[in-house]
Amino acid sequence: MRQLFPGSVVFAVVIFFFTVFHTADAQDIKELLEQKNPHEKFLMDFNWKFHFGNAADSKKDFDFGTGAIFAKAGDGVGAIKPEFNDSAWRSLDLPHDWAVELDFVNVKDEDVLYHGYKPLGRNFPETSIGWYRKTFTISESDPGKRITIKFEGVYRDCNVWFNGHFLGKNFSGYSEFFFDVTDYIEYGKKNVLTVRVDASQYEGWFYEGAGIYRHVWLIKTDPLNIPIYGVFARSSVNDNNAVVEIDTKILNQHDEKKNLSLLSLIIDKEGSIAGSAEEKLTLESFEEKKLNQKISITKALLWSIEKPNLYKLVSLILSDGKVVDKVETEFGIRTISWDKDKGLFINGKHVQIKGMCNHQDHAGVGSALPDRLQYYRIEKLKEMGVNAYRTSHNPPTAELLEACDRIGMLVLDENRLMGSTLEFTEQFERLILRDRNHPSVFLWSIGNEEWKLNNTQVGKRIARSLLRIQKKLDPTRLSTYAANNGNNFEGINSVMPIRGFNYMNISDIDKYRKDHPDQILLGSEEASTLCTRGIYANDTINGYVADYDQNKPRWGALTEPWWKFFDEREWLAGAFVWTGFDYRGEPTPYKWPCINSHFGVMDVCGFPKNNFYYYQAWWTDKDVLHIYPHWNWKGKEGEVINVWCQSNCESVELFLNGKSLGKKNMEKNSHLEWNVTYEPGTLEARGIKNGKTITTKVETTREPYKILPVPDRETINADGEDISIITVTVVDEKGREVPTADNLITFDLKGNGKIIGVGNGNPSSHEPDKFLNGGWQRKLFNGKCQIIVQSGKSKGKIILSASSAGLKETDVVINTSDITPGPAVE
C-alpha cells in the first residue's frame, strides 16, 4: 500500500520542465533519478522473538532491575545481553498486539473494564511486560553510512538496547521515535535489537493494546543527508496555478566541510516533472542548515475530498558529482480557509464537516492493523458519506494518513496529552513534524476533555504554549481543542482559534455563539448513539442495545436530532460523530459481559448498523432505501413489529406480501416508521426519487443451508503483509442471507498465507480473536463474522475452507500475485 507513483521515479515517460535548470539538463536529471537511492529504508517487521516478562518478579523478567545495568555502557543482564539465548522464545512478525491474544477477565476494576477486560495493569504482572528481540546482520560495506532505527509506535513505556547498549526509552504508546545506532554496529556480524515493553500503566480509558504494534524501520543514509522530518512542503494557489514553498534541512555529519547542491523536483502522478528548484551551499562539519525554495506549478491538480490528487517532492543532495541523498515526500496542493459564519473551505469550496471519531483497533487484530486494513476502514467510512476522521485521542499511525491522503478523507489530527514540559512538547512536535506534509490533515487538536485544565489559568497557559509550537512548525493550519465543559469560555477555550464542542446536550451552543460571535465553532465530538448490530430490543442480560435510533447516554444525542441541529446552523462547521466503528473497552451502557462499546455506526468488523444508512442518505448523493428490522420473527406472528426506513427518497410506500401499508413523505434529515403486524413473507419498500422508483425488501428466510465467504479482494500481493478481509454469512436454499444465524464456523487454510484474526461484531463475545495454535473458528453474530487472511511471500493460491455442522461447506480462493517486496531486514 506504500506505492503510488510509477516505479521509484525512474522515468519511462517524456520529461517536461516548467522551470529552467541552471546546472543540469533533462538528460542529467534523468540519470540522477535513475541512480540507486543512497537513502535506504528497510522494513524490520519480520522474524522477531517475543516472551512475556514480569512486572513483579525480576527472575521472571530476565533479571531486569537487578545488577547495575546503567553503571557501564553495554553492561547488561539477562535478555539485554546480545549473547542471550532466545531460541525458546516465540517467533512472530510485527505489528504485534499481545493484549488481543489474552483471555478476558471479569474483575471489579474500572481500568480493566475500560480497556476491554484484558489482564493488563499492575494487578496482572505476568501479562503486562513483553520482551522483543531481533537478530540481524548489517553489511560489511556499510561503514561510513549513518544507521537509524525508527519505531512508529510501541505501547507503551519501553526501553531499547542495541548490542547490549542502552539507546533510550519512549514514554507514550502513540508517538514514534528513533535512534541513531551508527556507533554501536558490528558490521558483518550479529547485531541484536532488544525492546522491553511495559504496558502496566494506561494512557487512555479505552482499549490500547500492548506491544510493538506499529512498523519498525532501519534507515541507512550518507553522512550528508536530509534528517527525519527534514522536509516541509506547503502551497498557495491562484486560479489553479500554485506556488509550492519548501523548507529542507540538510545535515553534514562528515568530519570535513562539504560543498553541495539541493535539487528539488516535483513529480506528478504520471511521473512527469511539474517543477523544480536548485540551490548550492557549503556546510561545515556537523553543521545543519535549512533552505527555503519556491516552485511554481501551472495548472496544478488540486487535492480535494472528491479528487485526492497527489504530487511527489523528490529532494536530491548532490555532492562530488553524485546523488548522496534522496528523500521522497508525498504532498497535495490545496488551500484551507475558515469563516466564523460559514465554517470550512477547501480550495475555496465550502465543506460541511461530516466526520467520525475513531479509535485504532479492529476485530481480530486489536491495535496491530496491517496497512490494508487502514484503507478498508477509510473506504467503509467514505461509503457512508463521511468526509473527515478524528484520530481520537492520539497521534495515528502514518499509514492511516496515507490512506486518507489517497482516498480523500480530511483528518483532525489529535495530540495525546496536554502539557508544556519537554516530554509533552516533544510529543506534540513529533506529531506536527511527521504529519504536516499530509494534505488530508486540515486541523490539529491540542487535546481532549482535560477536565483538570479546562477552565483554569494553568490550562490556558499550556494551551498557549502548544499553540506557539504549532504555529512555529506549521503556520498553514489552525488548532482546536475538544472541550466538554459546556459554555465555559475561560481557560483553554478562550485562546483557541476554533472552539470544539463535545456534545450539544451538555452545552447551549446557540447562547455561546451569541456571546462569542467571532470564534469559529465545530462539534469535535457528538452523538454517542448506542446500538448493537441486528438486535431489536434492549437486552440487559446479554448486554445488547436495540439497533434503532433510540438509545443514548446521559451526555449524548440520538443520530437524527443532533444532525438536524448542526445542519440548520451554517455557522457550525459540522461535527464528528462518536464513533465510526465500535471499539474494545469503554462498554456503555452495560458492563460485563460487554467487552466493547456500542457507540459505533459500524461494529468492530466494519459491518454497518442501521444508522449507517441514515448518514448515507443525508451525507451522500447515492440513492438510499433501507428498511429494518429483518423479517425472521418465528413465534411473533400477530405481534406488532416497529419498521423503520432510512432513505433520501421523496416518498416511500411499504408493502407486506404485496399489500400496501401506506405511503409516507420523507422530510429532510428524517426517517419513516410503520407499525406492522407480523406475518412471514416479504416486506417491500418502494421509494420515489426524482421521478425514479427505487425498491428494496427483506424476506422471511428458511433455515441456514450454505456458508458464503466473500473476500473484499480476491487477489492480494505476495509480500507477507497484504491481507484479504473475508465476510462470512450463511444463506438458505434460495440463496438468501439468514440474518439471525449464529452457527459456529470452522476455518482451515491451505497455501502460502495465514489467518491473523477473526471477529463477529458481538460486543459481548468472549471468543478468542486469535488462535495461536490453530483451530480457527468463530460464531456468526446476527448472520455475520469476519476472517482476515494475510499473504506469504510467494505467488500462488490461498484456499480458505469454511465449514459448520449441518451446512454445505464452501471454499474461497485468494490469489497472491507476484510483487517485488519493499526492502526488509529479514
Short mmCIF file of C-alpha atoms in Angstrom, two decimals, residues 59-484:
data_model
loop_
_atom_site.label_atom_id
_atom_site.label_comp_id
_atom_site.label_asym_id
_atom_site.label_seq_id
_atom_site.Cartn_x
_atom_site.Cartn_y
_atom_site.Cartn_z
CA LYS A 59 13.69 -13.57 37.96
CA LYS A 60 10.70 -13.95 35.62
CA ASP A 61 11.64 -10.66 33.95
CA PHE A 62 15.01 -11.90 32.72
CA ASP A 63 16.75 -10.27 35.69
CA PHE A 64 15.65 -6.78 34.66
CA GLY A 65 16.02 -4.47 37.65
CA THR A 66 18.97 -6.39 39.06
CA GLY A 67 22.60 -5.50 38.59
CA ALA A 68 23.98 -2.09 37.74
CA ILE A 69 22.91 -2.05 34.11
CA PHE A 70 23.38 1.71 33.85
CA ALA A 71 26.78 1.74 35.55
CA LYS A 72 28.82 0.88 32.47
CA ALA A 73 27.96 1.18 28.79
CA GLY A 74 26.99 -2.11 27.21
CA ASP A 75 26.99 -3.99 30.51
CA GLY A 76 23.54 -5.60 30.69
CA VAL A 77 21.84 -8.57 32.28
CA GLY A 78 19.54 -11.31 31.05
CA ALA A 79 17.79 -10.67 27.73
CA ILE A 80 19.66 -7.37 27.32
CA LYS A 81 22.88 -9.22 26.59
CA PRO A 82 23.48 -9.84 22.89
CA GLU A 83 24.56 -13.44 23.60
CA PHE A 84 21.32 -14.28 25.45
CA ASN A 85 19.74 -17.46 24.07
CA ASP A 86 16.20 -16.61 22.87
CA SER A 87 15.69 -19.79 20.83
CA ALA A 88 12.86 -20.90 23.14
CA TRP A 89 11.00 -17.63 22.70
CA ARG A 90 8.02 -17.34 20.40
CA SER A 91 8.73 -16.28 16.80
CA LEU A 92 6.46 -13.64 15.29
CA ASP A 93 6.18 -10.77 12.85
CA LEU A 94 5.20 -7.20 13.57
CA PRO A 95 2.92 -5.39 14.01
CA HIS A 96 2.03 -7.29 17.18
CA ASP A 97 -0.54 -6.62 19.90
CA TRP A 98 -0.25 -9.15 22.69
CA ALA A 99 -3.30 -7.81 24.54
CA VAL A 100 -5.72 -9.07 21.87
CA GLU A 101 -4.30 -12.57 22.37
CA LEU A 102 -5.11 -12.64 26.10
CA ASP A 103 -8.21 -14.13 27.67
CA PHE A 104 -10.93 -11.87 29.02
CA VAL A 105 -11.07 -11.46 32.80
CA ASN A 106 -14.17 -10.50 34.78
CA VAL A 107 -12.75 -8.47 37.64
CA LYS A 108 -14.05 -5.46 39.52
CA ASP A 109 -11.52 -2.97 38.26
CA GLU A 110 -12.64 0.15 36.39
CA ASP A 111 -9.39 0.42 34.44
CA VAL A 112 -9.62 -3.18 33.28
CA LEU A 113 -13.27 -2.61 32.34
CA TYR A 114 -12.45 0.46 30.26
CA HIS A 115 -9.68 -1.45 28.50
CA GLY A 116 -11.93 -4.28 27.39
CA TYR A 117 -11.46 -6.68 30.33
CA LYS A 118 -7.96 -7.71 29.28
CA PRO A 119 -5.45 -8.63 32.02
CA LEU A 120 -3.14 -5.62 31.76
CA GLY A 121 -2.02 -3.32 34.55
CA ARG A 122 -0.18 -3.53 37.85
CA ASN A 123 -2.55 -6.22 39.09
CA PHE A 124 -1.52 -8.50 36.20
CA PRO A 125 2.29 -8.60 36.33
CA GLU A 126 2.54 -11.83 34.29
CA THR A 127 0.95 -10.34 31.16
CA SER A 128 1.88 -6.66 31.33
CA ILE A 129 5.54 -6.84 30.31
CA GLY A 130 6.72 -8.02 26.91
CA TRP A 131 10.26 -8.55 25.64
CA TYR A 132 11.13 -8.40 21.94
CA ARG A 133 14.45 -9.31 20.32
CA LYS A 134 15.57 -9.19 16.69
CA THR A 135 18.89 -10.55 15.48
CA PHE A 136 20.24 -9.40 12.11
CA THR A 137 23.38 -8.50 10.24
CA ILE A 138 24.50 -5.23 8.70
CA SER A 139 26.74 -5.47 5.65
CA GLU A 140 30.49 -5.01 5.89
CA SER A 141 30.07 -2.49 3.05
CA ASP A 142 28.02 -0.14 5.23
CA PRO A 143 30.72 1.56 7.36
CA GLY A 144 30.59 5.26 6.61
CA LYS A 145 26.80 5.32 6.44
CA ARG A 146 24.53 6.62 9.19
CA ILE A 147 22.16 3.95 10.52
CA THR A 148 18.90 4.86 12.27
CA ILE A 149 16.20 2.62 13.72
CA LYS A 150 12.71 4.12 13.81
CA PHE A 151 9.72 2.82 15.77
CA GLU A 152 6.32 4.07 14.59
CA GLY A 153 4.57 3.09 17.81
CA VAL A 154 5.15 0.91 20.86
CA TYR A 155 2.55 0.54 23.59
CA ARG A 156 3.73 1.58 25.96
CA ASP A 157 6.66 2.68 28.13
CA CYS A 158 9.64 0.95 26.52
CA ASN A 159 13.39 0.62 26.94
CA VAL A 160 15.55 -0.11 23.90
CA TRP A 161 19.01 -1.69 23.71
CA PHE A 162 21.26 -2.35 20.73
CA ASN A 163 24.04 -4.90 21.15
CA GLY A 164 23.63 -4.53 24.89
CA HIS A 165 23.92 -0.72 24.84
CA PHE A 166 21.02 1.27 26.20
CA LEU A 167 19.69 3.58 23.49
CA GLY A 168 16.91 5.25 25.42
CA LYS A 169 13.27 4.93 26.27
CA ASN A 170 9.95 6.20 24.98
CA PHE A 171 7.05 7.15 27.22
CA SER A 172 3.94 7.41 25.04
CA GLY A 173 2.37 4.49 23.21
CA TYR A 174 1.36 6.72 20.30
CA SER A 175 4.44 8.78 19.42
CA GLU A 176 7.05 7.50 17.00
CA PHE A 177 10.72 7.69 18.00
CA PHE A 178 14.11 6.81 16.58
CA PHE A 179 17.76 6.24 17.49
CA ASP A 180 20.97 6.69 15.52
CA VAL A 181 22.78 3.39 16.18
CA THR A 182 25.78 4.00 13.88
CA ASP A 183 28.35 3.91 16.65
CA TYR A 184 27.08 0.61 18.09
CA ILE A 185 27.03 -1.55 14.94
CA GLU A 186 29.00 -4.75 14.45
CA TYR A 187 29.49 -4.81 10.66
CA GLY A 188 29.23 -8.21 9.04
CA LYS A 189 28.39 -9.78 12.39
CA LYS A 190 25.33 -10.47 14.51
CA ASN A 191 23.52 -7.40 15.86
CA VAL A 192 20.74 -7.63 18.42
CA LEU A 193 17.92 -5.15 18.98
CA THR A 194 16.12 -5.64 22.30
CA VAL A 195 12.96 -3.89 23.46
CA ARG A 196 11.28 -4.23 26.85
CA VAL A 197 7.68 -3.00 26.69
CA ASP A 198 5.82 -2.10 29.86
CA ALA A 199 2.03 -1.91 29.45
CA SER A 200 1.28 -1.90 33.17
CA GLN A 201 0.29 1.78 33.13
CA TYR A 202 -2.56 3.01 30.94
CA GLU A 203 -2.66 6.17 28.87
CA GLY A 204 -6.29 6.12 27.79
CA TRP A 205 -9.64 4.91 29.09
CA PHE A 206 -10.26 2.60 26.14
CA TYR A 207 -8.59 -0.45 24.65
CA GLU A 208 -5.00 0.42 23.77
CA GLY A 209 -3.33 -2.91 23.05
CA ALA A 210 0.21 -3.80 24.10
CA GLY A 211 3.48 -4.32 22.30
CA ILE A 212 5.28 -3.18 19.15
CA TYR A 213 2.03 -2.66 17.31
CA ARG A 214 3.25 -0.39 14.50
CA HIS A 215 6.08 -0.75 11.98
CA VAL A 216 9.81 -0.63 12.74
CA TRP A 217 12.28 0.64 10.12
CA LEU A 218 16.04 0.61 9.61
CA ILE A 219 17.24 3.66 7.66
CA LYS A 220 20.66 3.99 6.01
CA THR A 221 21.91 7.37 4.79
CA ASP A 222 25.07 9.10 3.72
CA PRO A 223 26.58 11.32 6.43
CA LEU A 224 25.47 14.24 4.24
CA ASN A 225 21.72 13.86 4.47
CA ILE A 226 18.25 15.22 4.99
CA PRO A 227 17.28 14.23 8.53
CA ILE A 228 13.95 12.69 9.55
CA TYR A 229 11.18 15.35 9.35
CA GLY A 230 13.60 17.49 7.34
CA VAL A 231 11.19 18.40 4.51
CA PHE A 232 8.11 20.62 4.73
CA ALA A 233 6.09 21.44 1.60
CA ARG A 234 3.10 23.79 1.54
CA SER A 235 1.38 25.66 -1.22
CA SER A 236 -0.54 28.76 -2.22
CA VAL A 237 -2.97 28.68 -5.15
CA ASN A 238 -4.20 31.33 -7.56
CA ASP A 239 -6.53 30.23 -10.39
CA ASN A 240 -5.12 26.68 -10.30
CA ASN A 241 -1.58 27.98 -10.58
CA ALA A 242 0.31 27.07 -7.46
CA VAL A 243 3.47 28.08 -5.70
CA VAL A 244 4.94 25.29 -3.59
CA GLU A 245 7.15 26.55 -0.79
CA ILE A 246 9.64 24.01 0.52
CA ASP A 247 11.79 24.04 3.64
CA THR A 248 14.57 21.45 3.57
CA LYS A 249 17.01 20.74 6.38
CA ILE A 250 20.43 19.39 5.41
CA LEU A 251 22.89 17.93 7.92
CA ASN A 252 26.59 17.33 7.31
CA GLN A 253 27.82 14.52 9.57
CA HIS A 254 31.18 14.25 7.85
CA ASP A 255 34.30 15.33 9.67
CA GLU A 256 35.08 17.81 6.92
CA LYS A 257 33.38 20.66 5.11
CA LYS A 258 31.14 19.73 2.17
CA ASN A 259 30.05 21.60 -0.93
CA LEU A 260 26.68 20.50 -2.23
CA SER A 261 23.55 21.48 -4.05
CA LEU A 262 19.93 20.73 -3.25
CA LEU A 263 17.81 19.85 -6.27
CA SER A 264 14.07 19.71 -5.54
CA LEU A 265 11.79 18.14 -8.16
CA ILE A 266 8.00 18.00 -8.06
CA ILE A 267 6.64 14.91 -9.82
CA ASP A 268 3.02 14.47 -10.85
CA LYS A 269 1.11 11.18 -10.73
CA GLU A 270 2.03 10.43 -14.35
CA GLY A 271 5.72 10.54 -13.49
CA SER A 272 6.41 13.88 -15.19
CA ILE A 273 8.36 16.71 -13.63
CA ALA A 274 5.99 19.57 -12.90
CA GLY A 275 8.56 21.97 -11.48
CA SER A 276 11.99 22.25 -9.90
CA ALA A 277 14.43 24.38 -7.98
CA GLU A 278 18.15 24.08 -7.23
CA GLU A 279 20.41 25.80 -4.73
CA LYS A 280 24.11 25.46 -3.88
CA LEU A 281 25.60 25.75 -0.42
CA THR A 282 28.50 24.77 1.80
CA LEU A 283 28.18 23.05 5.16
CA GLU A 284 30.87 22.87 7.81
CA SER A 285 31.42 19.59 9.64
CA PHE A 286 28.30 18.69 11.66
CA GLU A 287 26.55 21.86 10.58
CA GLU A 288 22.83 21.86 9.76
CA LYS A 289 21.07 24.42 7.57
CA LYS A 290 17.52 24.93 6.40
CA LEU A 291 16.94 26.03 2.80
CA ASN A 292 13.78 27.65 1.52
CA GLN A 293 12.75 27.16 -2.11
CA LYS A 294 9.69 28.13 -4.13
CA ILE A 295 8.48 26.23 -7.19
CA SER A 296 5.69 27.38 -9.49
CA ILE A 297 3.26 24.79 -10.84
CA THR A 298 0.99 25.75 -13.74
CA LYS A 299 -2.44 24.15 -13.96
CA ALA A 300 -1.89 22.39 -10.66
CA LEU A 301 -4.12 19.41 -9.89
CA LEU A 302 -5.58 20.27 -6.51
CA TRP A 303 -6.11 17.79 -3.71
CA SER A 304 -9.72 17.55 -2.53
CA ILE A 305 -12.06 15.05 -0.92
CA GLU A 306 -13.56 14.28 -4.32
CA LYS A 307 -10.28 14.25 -6.26
CA PRO A 308 -7.35 13.47 -3.96
CA ASN A 309 -4.59 14.41 -6.41
CA LEU A 310 -1.09 13.94 -5.04
CA TYR A 311 2.37 15.05 -6.05
CA LYS A 312 5.74 13.73 -5.03
CA LEU A 313 8.57 16.01 -3.97
CA VAL A 314 11.96 14.45 -4.71
CA SER A 315 14.76 16.12 -2.74
CA LEU A 316 18.24 15.34 -4.06
CA ILE A 317 21.51 16.27 -2.39
CA LEU A 318 24.29 16.40 -4.97
CA SER A 319 27.92 16.36 -3.91
CA ASP A 320 31.11 15.43 -5.74
CA GLY A 321 29.12 14.76 -8.90
CA LYS A 322 26.71 12.21 -7.47
CA VAL A 323 23.48 11.88 -5.53
CA VAL A 324 24.34 11.33 -1.86
CA ASP A 325 20.79 11.53 -0.50
CA LYS A 326 17.30 11.31 -1.98
CA VAL A 327 14.14 11.83 0.05
CA GLU A 328 10.67 11.44 -1.46
CA THR A 329 7.73 13.25 0.12
CA GLU A 330 4.12 12.87 -0.99
CA PHE A 331 2.05 16.03 -0.66
CA GLY A 332 -1.04 17.67 -2.05
CA ILE A 333 -1.70 21.15 -3.36
CA ARG A 334 -4.79 22.66 -1.76
CA THR A 335 -5.93 25.61 0.29
CA ILE A 336 -7.74 25.71 3.64
CA SER A 337 -9.65 28.68 4.95
CA TRP A 338 -12.16 29.25 7.74
CA ASP A 339 -15.04 31.66 8.23
CA LYS A 340 -16.74 32.30 11.55
CA ASP A 341 -20.13 32.46 9.83
CA LYS A 342 -19.78 29.67 7.27
CA GLY A 343 -17.13 27.27 8.53
CA LEU A 344 -14.59 25.42 6.41
CA PHE A 345 -13.49 25.99 2.81
CA ILE A 346 -11.19 23.67 0.82
CA ASN A 347 -9.84 25.25 -2.38
CA GLY A 348 -12.44 27.99 -1.95
CA LYS A 349 -15.32 25.48 -1.86
CA HIS A 350 -17.49 25.25 1.24
CA VAL A 351 -17.15 21.89 3.01
CA GLN A 352 -19.54 20.88 5.77
CA ILE A 353 -17.67 18.58 8.15
CA LYS A 354 -19.40 15.20 8.24
CA GLY A 355 -16.93 13.47 10.48
CA MET A 356 -16.40 10.44 12.66
CA CYS A 357 -14.16 9.95 15.67
CA ASN A 358 -12.33 6.62 15.79
CA HIS A 359 -10.01 4.61 17.97
CA GLN A 360 -7.46 2.44 16.21
CA ASP A 361 -8.38 -1.19 16.99
CA HIS A 362 -10.21 -3.66 14.74
CA ALA A 363 -11.69 -7.12 15.12
CA GLY A 364 -9.20 -9.97 15.07
CA VAL A 365 -6.03 -7.89 15.27
CA GLY A 366 -6.54 -5.43 18.12
CA SER A 367 -4.33 -2.38 17.62
CA ALA A 368 -1.88 -4.13 15.28
CA LEU A 369 -3.50 -3.30 11.96
CA PRO A 370 -1.92 -4.31 8.65
CA ASP A 371 -1.72 -1.36 6.27
CA ARG A 372 -4.53 -2.59 4.03
CA LEU A 373 -6.91 -2.59 7.00
CA GLN A 374 -6.41 1.17 7.35
CA TYR A 375 -7.59 1.59 3.75
CA TYR A 376 -10.53 -0.77 4.30
CA ARG A 377 -11.77 1.26 7.26
CA ILE A 378 -11.44 4.60 5.46
CA GLU A 379 -13.23 3.13 2.44
CA LYS A 380 -16.12 1.99 4.65
CA LEU A 381 -16.41 5.44 6.22
CA LYS A 382 -16.36 7.15 2.84
CA GLU A 383 -19.05 4.76 1.59
CA MET A 384 -21.22 6.08 4.42
CA GLY A 385 -20.63 9.69 3.37
CA VAL A 386 -18.03 10.58 5.97
CA ASN A 387 -15.55 13.24 4.83
CA ALA A 388 -13.47 13.75 7.99
CA TYR A 389 -11.72 11.48 10.51
CA ARG A 390 -10.74 12.48 14.04
CA THR A 391 -7.81 10.47 15.44
CA SER A 392 -9.28 10.03 18.90
CA HIS A 393 -7.43 10.57 21.16
CA ASN A 394 -3.86 10.23 19.95
CA PRO A 395 -1.49 10.55 17.02
CA PRO A 396 -2.43 7.99 14.36
CA THR A 397 -0.20 5.60 12.50
CA ALA A 398 1.39 7.12 9.40
CA GLU A 399 -0.31 4.53 7.19
CA LEU A 400 -3.75 5.80 8.22
CA LEU A 401 -2.80 9.26 6.97
CA GLU A 402 -1.52 7.78 3.71
CA ALA A 403 -4.90 6.11 3.24
CA CYS A 404 -6.71 9.38 3.92
CA ASP A 405 -4.43 11.26 1.51
CA ARG A 406 -5.06 8.77 -1.28
CA ILE A 407 -8.75 8.07 -0.75
CA GLY A 408 -9.80 11.65 0.05
CA MET A 409 -10.61 11.98 3.75
CA LEU A 410 -9.95 15.02 5.93
CA VAL A 411 -8.16 14.39 9.23
CA LEU A 412 -8.41 16.14 12.58
CA ASP A 413 -5.02 15.09 13.97
CA GLU A 414 -5.09 14.86 17.76
CA ASN A 415 -2.43 15.20 20.44
CA ARG A 416 -2.49 12.59 23.22
CA LEU A 417 -1.96 14.61 26.40
CA MET A 418 -1.66 18.30 27.14
CA GLY A 419 1.44 19.58 28.87
CA SER A 420 4.25 22.09 28.35
CA THR A 421 7.27 20.32 29.81
CA LEU A 422 9.76 18.70 27.47
CA GLU A 423 8.12 15.24 27.42
CA PHE A 424 4.80 16.62 26.20
CA THR A 425 6.07 19.35 23.90
CA GLU A 426 8.36 16.86 22.16
CA GLN A 427 5.42 14.50 21.61
CA PHE A 428 3.42 17.37 20.10
CA GLU A 429 6.35 18.49 17.96
CA ARG A 430 6.86 14.97 16.58
CA LEU A 431 3.17 14.80 15.70
CA ILE A 432 3.28 18.03 13.71
CA LEU A 433 6.66 17.45 12.08
CA ARG A 434 5.66 13.96 10.96
CA ASP A 435 2.18 14.82 9.70
CA ARG A 436 2.35 18.36 8.32
CA ASN A 437 3.00 17.24 4.72
CA HIS A 438 -0.23 15.24 4.57
CA PRO A 439 -2.91 17.16 2.64
CA SER A 440 -5.63 15.20 4.46
CA VAL A 441 -4.66 16.86 7.75
CA PHE A 442 -6.75 20.03 7.86
CA LEU A 443 -6.77 20.80 11.59
CA TRP A 444 -4.75 19.99 14.71
CA SER A 445 -6.26 19.15 18.08
CA ILE A 446 -4.13 20.03 21.10
CA GLY A 447 -6.13 17.72 23.39
CA ASN A 448 -9.40 16.21 24.54
CA GLU A 449 -11.57 16.74 27.64
CA GLU A 450 -8.81 17.76 30.02
CA TRP A 451 -11.19 18.32 32.92
CA LYS A 452 -8.38 19.24 35.35
CA LEU A 453 -7.31 22.01 32.96
CA ASN A 454 -10.49 23.09 31.13
CA ASN A 455 -11.43 26.28 32.96
CA THR A 456 -8.11 27.12 34.58
CA GLN A 457 -5.33 29.60 34.02
CA VAL A 458 -2.92 26.66 34.02
CA GLY A 459 -4.84 25.13 31.11
CA LYS A 460 -4.85 28.46 29.30
CA ARG A 461 -1.08 28.83 29.65
CA ILE A 462 -0.41 25.25 28.48
CA ALA A 463 -2.74 25.75 25.51
CA ARG A 464 -0.87 28.93 24.55
CA SER A 465 2.45 27.06 24.74
CA LEU A 466 1.16 24.32 22.45
CA LEU A 467 -0.33 26.82 20.02
CA ARG A 468 3.02 28.62 19.79
CA ILE A 469 4.68 25.33 18.86
CA GLN A 470 2.01 24.57 16.27
CA LYS A 471 2.22 27.99 14.64
CA LYS A 472 6.01 27.81 14.51
CA LEU A 473 6.14 24.34 12.95
CA ASP A 474 3.05 24.65 10.77
CA PRO A 475 1.69 28.16 10.13
CA THR A 476 -0.65 26.81 7.42
CA ARG A 477 -3.24 25.26 9.75
CA LEU A 478 -5.22 26.12 12.87
CA SER A 479 -5.85 24.16 16.05
CA THR A 480 -8.88 23.21 18.08
CA TYR A 481 -9.49 21.60 21.46
CA ALA A 482 -12.21 19.03 22.15
CA ALA A 483 -13.94 20.62 25.15
CA ASN A 484 -16.61 19.00 27.31
#
